[in-house]
Coordinates of C-alpha atoms in Angstrom, one line a residue:
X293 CA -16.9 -4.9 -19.4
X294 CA -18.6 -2.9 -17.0
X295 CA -16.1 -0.5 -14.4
X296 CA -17.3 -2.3 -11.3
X297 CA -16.0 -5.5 -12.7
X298 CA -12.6 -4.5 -14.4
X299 CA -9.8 -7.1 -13.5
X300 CA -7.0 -6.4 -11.5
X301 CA -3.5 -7.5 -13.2
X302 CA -1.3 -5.9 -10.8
X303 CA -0.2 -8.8 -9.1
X304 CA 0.6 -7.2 -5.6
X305 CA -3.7 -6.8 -5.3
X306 CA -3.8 -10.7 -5.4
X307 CA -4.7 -12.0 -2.0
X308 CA -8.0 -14.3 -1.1
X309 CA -7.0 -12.8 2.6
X310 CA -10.1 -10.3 3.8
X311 CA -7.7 -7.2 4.0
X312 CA -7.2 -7.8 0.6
X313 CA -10.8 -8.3 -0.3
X314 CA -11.5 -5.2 1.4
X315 CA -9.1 -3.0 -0.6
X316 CA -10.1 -4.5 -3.8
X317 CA -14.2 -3.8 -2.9
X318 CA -13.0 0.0 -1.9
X319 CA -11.3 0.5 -5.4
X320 CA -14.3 -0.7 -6.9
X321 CA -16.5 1.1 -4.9
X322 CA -14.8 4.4 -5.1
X323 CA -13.3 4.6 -8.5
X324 CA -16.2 6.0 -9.9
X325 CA -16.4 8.9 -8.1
X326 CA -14.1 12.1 -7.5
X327 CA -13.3 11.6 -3.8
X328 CA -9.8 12.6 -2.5
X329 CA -8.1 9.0 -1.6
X330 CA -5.6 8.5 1.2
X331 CA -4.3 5.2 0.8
X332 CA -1.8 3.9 3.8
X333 CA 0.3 1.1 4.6
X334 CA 4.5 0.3 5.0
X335 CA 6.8 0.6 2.4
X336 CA 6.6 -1.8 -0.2
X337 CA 2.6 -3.1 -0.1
X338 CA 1.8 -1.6 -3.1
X339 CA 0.3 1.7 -2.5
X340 CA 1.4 2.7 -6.0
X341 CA -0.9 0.2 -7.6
X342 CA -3.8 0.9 -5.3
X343 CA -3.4 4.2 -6.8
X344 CA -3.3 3.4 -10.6
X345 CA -5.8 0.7 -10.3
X346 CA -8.6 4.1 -8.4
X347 CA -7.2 5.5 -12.2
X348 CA -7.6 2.9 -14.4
X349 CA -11.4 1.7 -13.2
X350 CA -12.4 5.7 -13.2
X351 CA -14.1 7.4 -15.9
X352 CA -11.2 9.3 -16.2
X353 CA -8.4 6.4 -17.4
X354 CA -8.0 7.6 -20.9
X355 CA -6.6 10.8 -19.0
X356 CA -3.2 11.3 -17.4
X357 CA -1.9 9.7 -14.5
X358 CA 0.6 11.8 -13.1
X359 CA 2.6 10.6 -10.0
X360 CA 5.3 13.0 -8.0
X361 CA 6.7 11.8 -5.0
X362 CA 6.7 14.5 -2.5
X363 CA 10.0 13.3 -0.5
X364 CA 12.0 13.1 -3.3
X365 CA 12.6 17.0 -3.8
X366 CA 13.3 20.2 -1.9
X367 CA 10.3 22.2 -0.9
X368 CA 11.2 24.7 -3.9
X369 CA 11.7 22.6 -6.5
X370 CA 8.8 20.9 -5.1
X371 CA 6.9 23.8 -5.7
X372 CA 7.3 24.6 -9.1
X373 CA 7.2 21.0 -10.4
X374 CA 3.4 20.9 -9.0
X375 CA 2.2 24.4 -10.1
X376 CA 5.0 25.5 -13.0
X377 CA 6.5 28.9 -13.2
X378 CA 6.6 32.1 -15.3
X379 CA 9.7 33.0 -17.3
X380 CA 11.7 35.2 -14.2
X381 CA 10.1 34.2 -11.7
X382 CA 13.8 32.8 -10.5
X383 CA 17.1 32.5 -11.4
X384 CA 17.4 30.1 -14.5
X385 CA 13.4 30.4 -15.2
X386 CA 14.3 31.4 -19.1
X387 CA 10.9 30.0 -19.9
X388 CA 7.5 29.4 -18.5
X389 CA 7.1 25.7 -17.9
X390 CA 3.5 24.1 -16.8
X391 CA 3.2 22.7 -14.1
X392 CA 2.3 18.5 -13.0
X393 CA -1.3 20.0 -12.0
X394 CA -2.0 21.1 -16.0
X395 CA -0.6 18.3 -17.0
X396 CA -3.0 16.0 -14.7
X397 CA -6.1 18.3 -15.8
X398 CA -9.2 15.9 -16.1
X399 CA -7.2 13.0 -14.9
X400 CA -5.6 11.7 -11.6
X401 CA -2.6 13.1 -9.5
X402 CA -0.8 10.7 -7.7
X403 CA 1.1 12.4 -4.4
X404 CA 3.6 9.6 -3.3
X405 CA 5.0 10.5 0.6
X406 CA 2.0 13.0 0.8
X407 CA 3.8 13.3 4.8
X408 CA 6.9 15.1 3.6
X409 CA 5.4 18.3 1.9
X410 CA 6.9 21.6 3.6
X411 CA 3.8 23.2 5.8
X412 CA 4.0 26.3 3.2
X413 CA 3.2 24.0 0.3
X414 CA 0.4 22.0 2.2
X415 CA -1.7 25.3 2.2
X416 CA -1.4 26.0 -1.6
X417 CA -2.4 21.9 -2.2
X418 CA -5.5 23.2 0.2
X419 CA -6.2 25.3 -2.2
X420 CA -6.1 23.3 -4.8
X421 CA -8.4 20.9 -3.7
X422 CA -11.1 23.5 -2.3
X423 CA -11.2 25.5 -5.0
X424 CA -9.3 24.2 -8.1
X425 CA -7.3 27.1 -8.5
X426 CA -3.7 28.4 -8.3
X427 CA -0.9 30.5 -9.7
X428 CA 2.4 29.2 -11.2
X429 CA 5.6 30.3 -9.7
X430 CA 5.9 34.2 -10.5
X431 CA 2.5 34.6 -12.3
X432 CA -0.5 36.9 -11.7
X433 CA -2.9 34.7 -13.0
X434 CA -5.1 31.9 -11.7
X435 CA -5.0 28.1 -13.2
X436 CA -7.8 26.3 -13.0
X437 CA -7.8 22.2 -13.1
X438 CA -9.6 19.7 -12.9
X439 CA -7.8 17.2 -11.0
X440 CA -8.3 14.1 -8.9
X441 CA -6.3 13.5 -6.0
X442 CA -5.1 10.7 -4.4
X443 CA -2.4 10.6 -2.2
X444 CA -0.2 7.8 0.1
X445 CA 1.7 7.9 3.2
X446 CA 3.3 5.4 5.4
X447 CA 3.6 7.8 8.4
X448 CA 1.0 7.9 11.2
X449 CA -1.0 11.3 9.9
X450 CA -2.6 11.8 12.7
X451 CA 0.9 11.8 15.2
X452 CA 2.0 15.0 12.3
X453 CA -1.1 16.3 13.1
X454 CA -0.6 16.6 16.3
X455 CA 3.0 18.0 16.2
X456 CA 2.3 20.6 14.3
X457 CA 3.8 18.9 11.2
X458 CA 0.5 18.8 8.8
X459 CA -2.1 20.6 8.9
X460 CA -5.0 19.6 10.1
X461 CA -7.6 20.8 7.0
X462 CA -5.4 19.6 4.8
X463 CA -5.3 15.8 6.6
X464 CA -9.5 16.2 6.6
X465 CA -9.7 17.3 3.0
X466 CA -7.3 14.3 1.9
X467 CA -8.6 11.5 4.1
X468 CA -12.3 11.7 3.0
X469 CA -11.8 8.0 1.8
X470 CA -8.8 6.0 3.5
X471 CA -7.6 2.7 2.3
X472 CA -5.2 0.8 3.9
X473 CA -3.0 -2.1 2.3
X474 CA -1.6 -4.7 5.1
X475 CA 2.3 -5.8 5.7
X476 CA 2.9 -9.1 3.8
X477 CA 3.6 -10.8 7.6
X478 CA -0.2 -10.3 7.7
X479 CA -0.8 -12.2 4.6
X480 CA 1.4 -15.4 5.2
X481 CA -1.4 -17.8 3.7
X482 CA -0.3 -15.2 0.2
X483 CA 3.4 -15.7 0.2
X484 CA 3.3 -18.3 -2.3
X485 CA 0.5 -17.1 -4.4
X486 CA 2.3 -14.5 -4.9
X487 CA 5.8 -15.9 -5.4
X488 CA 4.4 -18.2 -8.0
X489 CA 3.1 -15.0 -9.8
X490 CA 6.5 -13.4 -9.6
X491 CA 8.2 -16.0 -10.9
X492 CA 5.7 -16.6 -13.9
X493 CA 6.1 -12.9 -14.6
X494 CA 9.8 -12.5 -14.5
X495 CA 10.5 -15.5 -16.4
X496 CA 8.7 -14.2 -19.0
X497 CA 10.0 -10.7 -18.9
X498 CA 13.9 -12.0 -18.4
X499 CA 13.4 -14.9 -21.1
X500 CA 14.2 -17.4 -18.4
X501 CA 13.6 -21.2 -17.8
X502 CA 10.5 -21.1 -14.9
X503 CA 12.0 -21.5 -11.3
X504 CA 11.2 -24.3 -9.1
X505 CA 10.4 -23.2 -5.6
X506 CA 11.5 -26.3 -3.4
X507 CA 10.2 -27.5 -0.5
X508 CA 12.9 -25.7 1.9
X509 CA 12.6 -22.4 -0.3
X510 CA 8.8 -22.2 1.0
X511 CA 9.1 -23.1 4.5
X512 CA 11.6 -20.5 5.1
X513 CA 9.3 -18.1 2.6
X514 CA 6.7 -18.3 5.2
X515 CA 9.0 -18.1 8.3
X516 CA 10.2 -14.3 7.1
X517 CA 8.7 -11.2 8.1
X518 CA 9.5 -9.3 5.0
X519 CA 10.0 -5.9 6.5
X520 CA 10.0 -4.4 2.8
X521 CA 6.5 -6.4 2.0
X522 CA 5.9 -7.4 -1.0
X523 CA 8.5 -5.2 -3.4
X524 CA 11.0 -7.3 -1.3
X525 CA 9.5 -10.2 -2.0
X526 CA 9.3 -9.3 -5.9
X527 CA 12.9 -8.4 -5.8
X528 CA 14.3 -11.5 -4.4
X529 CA 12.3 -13.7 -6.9
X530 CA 13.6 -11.4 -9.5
X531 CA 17.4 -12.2 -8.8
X532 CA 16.6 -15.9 -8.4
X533 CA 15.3 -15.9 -11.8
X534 CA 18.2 -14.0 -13.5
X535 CA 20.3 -15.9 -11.8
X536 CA 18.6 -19.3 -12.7
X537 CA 19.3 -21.2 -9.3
X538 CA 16.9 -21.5 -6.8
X539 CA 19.5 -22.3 -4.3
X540 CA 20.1 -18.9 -4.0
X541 CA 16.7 -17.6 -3.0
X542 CA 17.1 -20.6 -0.1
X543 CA 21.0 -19.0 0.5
X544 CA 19.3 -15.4 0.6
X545 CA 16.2 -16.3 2.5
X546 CA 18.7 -18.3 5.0
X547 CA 21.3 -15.3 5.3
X548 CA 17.8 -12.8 6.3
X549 CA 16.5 -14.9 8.8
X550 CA 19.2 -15.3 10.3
X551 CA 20.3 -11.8 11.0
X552 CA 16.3 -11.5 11.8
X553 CA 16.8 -13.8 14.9
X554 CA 20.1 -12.1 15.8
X555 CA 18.5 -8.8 15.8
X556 CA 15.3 -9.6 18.1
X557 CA 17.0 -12.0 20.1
X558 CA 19.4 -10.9 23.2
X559 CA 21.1 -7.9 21.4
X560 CA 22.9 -5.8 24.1
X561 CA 22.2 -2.1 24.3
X562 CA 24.5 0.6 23.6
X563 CA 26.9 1.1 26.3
X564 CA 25.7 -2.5 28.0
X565 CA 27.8 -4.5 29.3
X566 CA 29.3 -8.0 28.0
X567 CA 27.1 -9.6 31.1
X568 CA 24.3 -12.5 30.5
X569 CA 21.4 -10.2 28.7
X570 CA 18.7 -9.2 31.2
X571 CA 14.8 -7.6 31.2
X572 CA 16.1 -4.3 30.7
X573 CA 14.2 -1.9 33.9
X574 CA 13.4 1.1 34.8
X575 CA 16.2 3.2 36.1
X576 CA 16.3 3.2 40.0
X577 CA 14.8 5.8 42.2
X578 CA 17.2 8.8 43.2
X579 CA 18.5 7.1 46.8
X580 CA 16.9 9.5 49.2
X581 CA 19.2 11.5 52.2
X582 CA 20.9 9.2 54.1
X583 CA 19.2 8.8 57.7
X584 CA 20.6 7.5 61.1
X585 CA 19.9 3.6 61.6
X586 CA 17.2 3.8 59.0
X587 CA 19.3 2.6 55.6
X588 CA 17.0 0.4 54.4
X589 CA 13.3 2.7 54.9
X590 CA 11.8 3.3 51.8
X591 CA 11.8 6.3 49.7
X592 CA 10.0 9.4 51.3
X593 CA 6.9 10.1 49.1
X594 CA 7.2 12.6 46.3
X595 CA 10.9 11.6 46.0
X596 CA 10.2 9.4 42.5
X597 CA 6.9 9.2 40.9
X598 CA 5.5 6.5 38.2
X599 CA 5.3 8.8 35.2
X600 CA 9.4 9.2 36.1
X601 CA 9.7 5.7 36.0
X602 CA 7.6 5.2 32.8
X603 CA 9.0 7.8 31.1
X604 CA 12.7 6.7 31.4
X605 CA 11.7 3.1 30.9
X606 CA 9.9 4.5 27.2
X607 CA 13.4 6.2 26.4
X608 CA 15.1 3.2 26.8
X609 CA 12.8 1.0 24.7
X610 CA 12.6 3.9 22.2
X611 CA 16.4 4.1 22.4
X612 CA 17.0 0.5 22.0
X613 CA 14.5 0.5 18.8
X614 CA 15.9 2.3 16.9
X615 CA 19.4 0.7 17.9
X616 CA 18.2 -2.5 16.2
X617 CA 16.7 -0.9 13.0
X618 CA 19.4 0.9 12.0
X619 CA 21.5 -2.1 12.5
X620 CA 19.0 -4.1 10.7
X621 CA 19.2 -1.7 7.7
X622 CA 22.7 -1.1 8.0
X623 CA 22.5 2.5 9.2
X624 CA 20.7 3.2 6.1
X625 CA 18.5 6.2 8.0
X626 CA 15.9 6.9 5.1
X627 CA 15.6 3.3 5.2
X628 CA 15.1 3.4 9.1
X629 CA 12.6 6.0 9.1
X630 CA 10.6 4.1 6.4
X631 CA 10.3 0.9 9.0
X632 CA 9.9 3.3 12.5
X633 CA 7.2 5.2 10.8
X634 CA 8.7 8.8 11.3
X635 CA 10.4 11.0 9.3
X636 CA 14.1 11.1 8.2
X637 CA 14.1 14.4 10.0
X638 CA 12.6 13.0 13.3
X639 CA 14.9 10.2 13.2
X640 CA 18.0 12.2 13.0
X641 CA 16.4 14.3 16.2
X642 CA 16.1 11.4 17.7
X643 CA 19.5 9.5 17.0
X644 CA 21.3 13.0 18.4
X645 CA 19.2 13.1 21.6
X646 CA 19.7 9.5 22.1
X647 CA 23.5 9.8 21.3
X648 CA 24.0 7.3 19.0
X649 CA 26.5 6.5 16.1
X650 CA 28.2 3.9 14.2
X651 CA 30.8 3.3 16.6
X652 CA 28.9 3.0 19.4

């Protein structure tokens, strides 16, 4: 079987949809070839198997696949699990260790969260990928790999870019090929492909009886938005199987929907009032100097301006955002940064300035 036409068997690359025609044809296309790949797209779409699938259709799948995920650890630690360290070259370094790099030599490195790498550690990556070089933790010496890299991020790149949060050569030198895997609201006509697979597949793996998926159980299915795409999706299946009732994927499904249509219907702001809900609006002009017999003129010009107004109407809408995702996850902030798009760090920012907290 030739590369171009290796099969697929991760089931979260099924889809007859055209996004998912178009990611499949860009694996194909560039798996073959040594290009850096930036794949994007919410948590939970599968950019994990976008990356082994580049790895197992690329001369190089009898070699390692070696996947870090960049958020999970401190710069530091960071540091010396990517590049390895000499014996000294810190407290508790008794031995030298090798690094993920030499261990991915003439295969593929998989950075997960690519986004949350410290700005000191982007520039030794740069190097990395210009020159094939580096030096472990505390050594003298130059390593040289050969290393494909692909990388993944569910943050909007280009806003980092732009606030000085990633470095701009490093963004151009990773996005040379950029693939990006839709949210599973945009593949509705998929749902149940795919929840058929699960089931098939967890059955199987769980030595259960096959679930039946009833009629109710599908309707609501395609009525969810599945903020956490499809490893929700595969999750939920996963307890309905163990479980062995498909009346409680219909209670679950249910129970999410319904705290869905509580949370974008008329949910009050912080500090609002218990009146009817209302279009919220911009905040009202400062009332200019009071003036004999002349209460009701309007505003002398220059006293307000429309950037004013639209700036304090985007802090409210900003404000009241992020009010219904953390209560949609809870207060669960990692969570809430996943589904915003920003980072745990900007969210927290952004929760103080607002002056928010659970009690309010």
């Amino acid at each position: 079987m030739t590369q171009a036409n290796r099969p697929y068997s991760d089931d979260a690359l099924h889809g007859t949809s055209e996004n998912m025609r178009e990611v499949r044809d860009l694996i194909r296309r560039v798996a073959d070839t040594d290009v850096t790949v930036l794949i994007r797209g919410e948590s939970g779409t599968g950019k994990n198997l976008v990356a082994r699938a580049i790895h197992e259709a690329s001369p190089r799948k009898e070699r390692p696949f070696v996947k870090i995920n960049c958020a999970a650890l401190p710069s530091e630690l960071l540091e010396s699990e990517l590049f390895g360290f000499e014996r000294g070259a810190f407290t508790g370094a008794i031995q030298r260790k090798p690094g993920k790099f030499e261990f991915a030599h003439r295969g593929t490195m998989f950075l997960d969260e690519i986004s949350e790498m410290h700005l000191a550690l982007q520039s030794k990556l740069l190097q990395v990928l210009q020159d094939g070089e580096f030096s472990r933790l505390g050594g003298e010496d130059d390593m040289h790999v050969d290393v494909r890299v692909v990388s993944a991020t569910n943050r909007d790149l280009e806003s980092a870019v732009a606030n000085c949060e990633f470095r701009e050569d490093l963004y151009f030198r990773l996005n040379v090929v950029c693939i990006t895997l839709p949210p599973l609201r945009q593949r509705r006509d998929e749902i149940l492909e795919l929840a058929n697979l699960f089931v098939e597949r967890s059955s199987k793996h769980y030595n259960k009886p096959p679930l039946t998926l009833g009629d109710a159980t599908r309707r609501l299915m395609e009525q969810y938005d599945w903020p956490g795409n499809v490893r929700e999706l595969e999750n939920l299946i996963k307890r309905a199987v163990v479980l062995g009732s498909g009346e409680s994927l219909t209670r679950d499904l249910s129970e999410l929907l319904e705290r869905r249509q509580a949370r974008t219907g008329s949910i009050p702001l912080l500090n609002r009032s218990t009146a009817p809900a209302a279009p919220p609006a911009p905040a009202p002009a400062p009332a200019p100097a009071p003036a004999p017999a002349a209460s009701s003129a309007p505003p002398a010009p220059g006293s307000v301006s429309l950037k004013d107004i639209a700036r304090q109407a985007a802090r409210e809408a900003e404000r009241e955002l992020i009010c219904r995702t953390l209560d949609q996850t809870r207060w669960n902030r990692r969570e809430a940064a996943e589904i915003l798009g920003i980072s745990y760090k900007a969210l927290l920012y952004k929760i103080k300035e607002a002056e928010l907290d659970k009690a309010s």
